[in-house]
Short mmCIF file of C-alpha atoms in Angstrom, two decimals:
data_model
loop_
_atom_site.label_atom_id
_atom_site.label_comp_id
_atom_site.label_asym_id
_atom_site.label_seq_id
_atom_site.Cartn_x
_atom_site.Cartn_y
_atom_site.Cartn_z
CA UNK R 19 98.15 87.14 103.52
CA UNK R 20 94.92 85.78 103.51
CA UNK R 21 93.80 86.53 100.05
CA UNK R 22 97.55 84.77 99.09
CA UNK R 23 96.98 81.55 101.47
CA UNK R 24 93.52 81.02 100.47
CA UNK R 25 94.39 80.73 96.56
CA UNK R 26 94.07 77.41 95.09
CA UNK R 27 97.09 74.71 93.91
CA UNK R 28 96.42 71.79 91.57
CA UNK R 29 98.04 69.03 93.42
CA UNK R 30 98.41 64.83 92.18
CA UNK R 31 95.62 62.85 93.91
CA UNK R 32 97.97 59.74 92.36
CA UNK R 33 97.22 58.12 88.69
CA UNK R 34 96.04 61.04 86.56
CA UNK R 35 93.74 62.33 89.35
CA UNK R 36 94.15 65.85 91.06
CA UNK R 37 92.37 67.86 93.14
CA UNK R 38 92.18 71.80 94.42
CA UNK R 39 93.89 72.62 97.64
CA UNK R 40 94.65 76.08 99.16
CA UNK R 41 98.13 77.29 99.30
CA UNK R 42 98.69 77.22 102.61
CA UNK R 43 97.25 73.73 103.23
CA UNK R 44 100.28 72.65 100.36
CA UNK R 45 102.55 70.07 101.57
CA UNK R 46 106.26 69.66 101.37
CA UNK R 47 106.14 66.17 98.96
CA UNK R 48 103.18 67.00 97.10
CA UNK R 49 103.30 67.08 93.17
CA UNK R 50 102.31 70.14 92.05
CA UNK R 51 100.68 70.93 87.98
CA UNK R 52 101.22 74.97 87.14
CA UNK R 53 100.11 76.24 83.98
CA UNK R 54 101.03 79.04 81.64
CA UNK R 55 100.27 82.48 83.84
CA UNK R 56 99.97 80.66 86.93
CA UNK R 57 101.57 81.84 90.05
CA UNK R 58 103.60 78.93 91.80
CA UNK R 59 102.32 77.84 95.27
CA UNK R 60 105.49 76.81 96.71
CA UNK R 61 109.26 76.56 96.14
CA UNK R 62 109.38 73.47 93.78
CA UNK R 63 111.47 71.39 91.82
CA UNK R 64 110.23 70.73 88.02
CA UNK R 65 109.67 66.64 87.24
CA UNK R 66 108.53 67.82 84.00
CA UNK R 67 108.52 71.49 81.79
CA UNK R 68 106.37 71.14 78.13
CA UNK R 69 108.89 73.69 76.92
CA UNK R 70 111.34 72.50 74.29
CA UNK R 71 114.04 70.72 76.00
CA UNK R 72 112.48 70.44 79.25
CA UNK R 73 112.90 73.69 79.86
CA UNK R 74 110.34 76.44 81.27
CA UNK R 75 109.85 80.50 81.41
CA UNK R 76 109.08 82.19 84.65
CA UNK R 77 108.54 85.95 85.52
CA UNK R 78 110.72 86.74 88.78
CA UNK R 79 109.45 90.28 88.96
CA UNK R 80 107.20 89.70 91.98
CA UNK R 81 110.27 88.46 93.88
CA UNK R 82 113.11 90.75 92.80
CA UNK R 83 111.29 93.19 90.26
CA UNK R 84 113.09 92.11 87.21
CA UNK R 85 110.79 92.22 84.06
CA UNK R 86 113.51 89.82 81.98
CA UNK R 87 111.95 85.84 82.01
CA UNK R 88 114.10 83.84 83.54
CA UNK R 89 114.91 80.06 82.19
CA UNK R 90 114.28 77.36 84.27
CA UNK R 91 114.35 74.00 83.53
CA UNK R 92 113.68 69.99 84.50
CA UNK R 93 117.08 67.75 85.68
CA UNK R 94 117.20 65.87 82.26
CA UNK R 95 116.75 62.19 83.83
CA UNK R 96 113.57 62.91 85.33
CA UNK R 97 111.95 65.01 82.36
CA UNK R 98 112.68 61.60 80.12
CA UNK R 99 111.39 59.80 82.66
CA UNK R 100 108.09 61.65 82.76
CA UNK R 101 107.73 62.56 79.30
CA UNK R 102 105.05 60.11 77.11
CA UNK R 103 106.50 57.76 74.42
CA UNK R 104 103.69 59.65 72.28
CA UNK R 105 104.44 63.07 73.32
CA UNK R 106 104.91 64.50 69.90
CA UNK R 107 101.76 65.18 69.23
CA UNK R 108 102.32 67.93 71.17
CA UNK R 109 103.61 71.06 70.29
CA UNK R 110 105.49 73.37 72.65
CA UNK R 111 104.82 76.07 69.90
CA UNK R 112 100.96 75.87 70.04
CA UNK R 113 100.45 75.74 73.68
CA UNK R 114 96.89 75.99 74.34
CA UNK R 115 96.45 73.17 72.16
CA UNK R 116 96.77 69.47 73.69
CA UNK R 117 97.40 70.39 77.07
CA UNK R 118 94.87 68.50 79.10
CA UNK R 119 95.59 65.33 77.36
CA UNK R 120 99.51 66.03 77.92
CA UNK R 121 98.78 66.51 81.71
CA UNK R 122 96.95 63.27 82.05
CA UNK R 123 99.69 61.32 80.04
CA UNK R 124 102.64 62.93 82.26
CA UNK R 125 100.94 62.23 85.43
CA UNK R 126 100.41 58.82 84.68
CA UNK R 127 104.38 58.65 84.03
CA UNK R 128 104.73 60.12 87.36
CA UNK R 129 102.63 57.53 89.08
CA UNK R 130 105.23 54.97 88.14
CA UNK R 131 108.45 57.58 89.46
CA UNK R 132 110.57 56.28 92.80
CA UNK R 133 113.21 57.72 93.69
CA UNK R 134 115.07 60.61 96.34
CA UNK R 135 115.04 64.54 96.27
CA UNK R 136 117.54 66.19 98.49
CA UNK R 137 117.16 69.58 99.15
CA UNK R 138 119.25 72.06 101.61
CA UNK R 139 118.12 73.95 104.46
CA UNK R 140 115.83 76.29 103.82
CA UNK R 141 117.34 80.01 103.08
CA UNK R 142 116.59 82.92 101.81
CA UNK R 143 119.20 82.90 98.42
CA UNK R 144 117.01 83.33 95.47
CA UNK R 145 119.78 82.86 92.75
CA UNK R 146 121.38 79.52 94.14
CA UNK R 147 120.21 76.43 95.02
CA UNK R 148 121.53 72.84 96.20
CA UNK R 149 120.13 69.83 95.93
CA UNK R 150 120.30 66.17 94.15
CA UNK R 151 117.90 64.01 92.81
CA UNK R 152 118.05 60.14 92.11
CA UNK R 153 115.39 57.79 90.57
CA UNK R 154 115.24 54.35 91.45
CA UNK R 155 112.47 53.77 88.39
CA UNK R 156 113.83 53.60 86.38
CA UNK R 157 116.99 53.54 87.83
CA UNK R 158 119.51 56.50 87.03
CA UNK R 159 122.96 58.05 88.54
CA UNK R 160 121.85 60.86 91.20
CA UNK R 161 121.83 64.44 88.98
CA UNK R 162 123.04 67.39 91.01
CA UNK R 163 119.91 70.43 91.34
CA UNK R 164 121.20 74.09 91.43
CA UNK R 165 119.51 77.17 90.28
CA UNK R 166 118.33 76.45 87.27
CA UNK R 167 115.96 73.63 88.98
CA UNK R 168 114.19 75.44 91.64
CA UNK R 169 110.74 77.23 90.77
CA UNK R 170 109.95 79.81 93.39
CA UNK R 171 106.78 80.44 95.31
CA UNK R 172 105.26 84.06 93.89
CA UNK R 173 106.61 83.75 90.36
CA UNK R 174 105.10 83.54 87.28
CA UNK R 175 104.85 80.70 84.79
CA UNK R 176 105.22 82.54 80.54
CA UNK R 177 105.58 81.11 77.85
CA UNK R 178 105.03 77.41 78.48
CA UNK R 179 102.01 75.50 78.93
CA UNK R 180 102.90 73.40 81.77
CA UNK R 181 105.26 72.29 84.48
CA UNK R 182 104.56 69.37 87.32
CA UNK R 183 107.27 69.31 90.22
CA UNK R 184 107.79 68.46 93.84
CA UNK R 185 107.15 70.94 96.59
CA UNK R 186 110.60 70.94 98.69
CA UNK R 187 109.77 74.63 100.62
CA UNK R 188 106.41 75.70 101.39
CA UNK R 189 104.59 78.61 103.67
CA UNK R 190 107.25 80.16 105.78
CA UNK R 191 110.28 78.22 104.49
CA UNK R 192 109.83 79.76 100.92
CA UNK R 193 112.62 81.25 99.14
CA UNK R 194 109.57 84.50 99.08
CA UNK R 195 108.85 84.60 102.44
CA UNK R 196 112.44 83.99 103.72
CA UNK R 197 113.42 87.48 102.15
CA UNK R 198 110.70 89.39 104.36
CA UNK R 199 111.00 87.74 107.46
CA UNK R 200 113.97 87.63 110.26
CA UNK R 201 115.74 84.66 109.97
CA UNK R 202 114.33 81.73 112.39
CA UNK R 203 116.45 79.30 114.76
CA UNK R 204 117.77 76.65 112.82
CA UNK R 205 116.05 73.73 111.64
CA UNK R 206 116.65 70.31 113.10
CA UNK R 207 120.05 68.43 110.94
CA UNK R 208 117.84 66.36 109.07
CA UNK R 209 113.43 66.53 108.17
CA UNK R 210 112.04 63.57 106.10
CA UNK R 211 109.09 63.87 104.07
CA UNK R 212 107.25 60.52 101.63
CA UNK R 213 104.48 60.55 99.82
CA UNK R 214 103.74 57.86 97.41
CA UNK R 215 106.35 57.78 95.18
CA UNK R 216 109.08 60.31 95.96
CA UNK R 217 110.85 60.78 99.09
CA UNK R 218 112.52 64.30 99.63
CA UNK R 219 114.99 64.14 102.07
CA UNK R 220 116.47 68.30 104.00
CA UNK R 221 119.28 68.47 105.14
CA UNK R 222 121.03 71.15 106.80
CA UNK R 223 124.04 72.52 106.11
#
């Protein structure tokens, strides 16, 4: 455990800045930037997957032993909202090649995101997930978040060169760490979290 909680997250410092932190100092709220073969920190929700269409591989077989990728991918509204007018000059099909200047121009798009995540209580279902997301800038119709939209703490990012997203579980309350521990009491009805520019809002079922 303390090899695992002692690894280190790239987390938004705000603008295009970001900064080291380990994995068990990451905070439900914080933006987190994952690159290809990177193991994610926390259970997140993708702003933003290089991948064509928004979309994103990840390897599931430290979780549930699978060796199949599975796809993941970004709600649609909020990957347009944080891609750069400019971002063809990247190409999903050269990965290594761009990808700093990508990160900087997405994170800057970020900086300039407000809006809600809702997320459910935190369980231990690694298949399904519930949750909504709403931007207020720009402003768009709230998008429902199930499966597809939840990157999981322990898996693997293939195949694409980058994904940025919003912690919503993190240390115990993983998806990971739900599996291989007795269930807890139940949390309180309703936890708020804010950082500068998203709010994520649990709520239990």
């Amino acid at each position: 455990d303390r090899e695992i909680n002692t690894k280190k997250a790239c987390v938004w410092s705000g603008g295009v800045q970001t900064s080291k932190k380990d994995w068990e100092n990451v905070a439900v709220g914080e933006i987190l930037i994952v690159k290809q073969d990177e193991e994610f920190p926390a259970d997140m929700v993708p702003f933003y997957c290089s991948g064509e269409g928004g979309n994103c591989y990840v390897s599931t077989a430290n979780l549930d032993g699978e060796t199949n990728l599975k796809l993941k991918s970004a709600s649609k509204e909020v990957q347009a909202a944080c891609t750069p007018a400019n971002n063809a000059d990247y190409n999903p099909d050269r990965r290594a090649h761009g990808v700093e200047k990508l990160e900087r121009e997405v994170l800057g798009m970020i900086d300039k995101l407000k809006g809600d995540v809702v997320a459910e209580e935190p369980n231990s279902n690694i298949h399904d997930f519930k949750g909504s997301l709403s931007l207020q800038n720009p402003s768009k119709p709230s998008e429902s978040l199930g499966g597809p939209q939840l990157l999981l703490r322990g898996t693997l990012l293939r195949n694409t060169a980058l994904v940025m997203g919003i912690v919503v579980y993190c240390g115990g309350d993983t998806r990971m760490i739900k599996n291989s521990r007795p269930a807890p009491a139940k949390l309180s009805s309703l936890e708020l979290f804010t950082n500068t520019s998203m709010k994520l809002i649990l709520i239990a079922q």
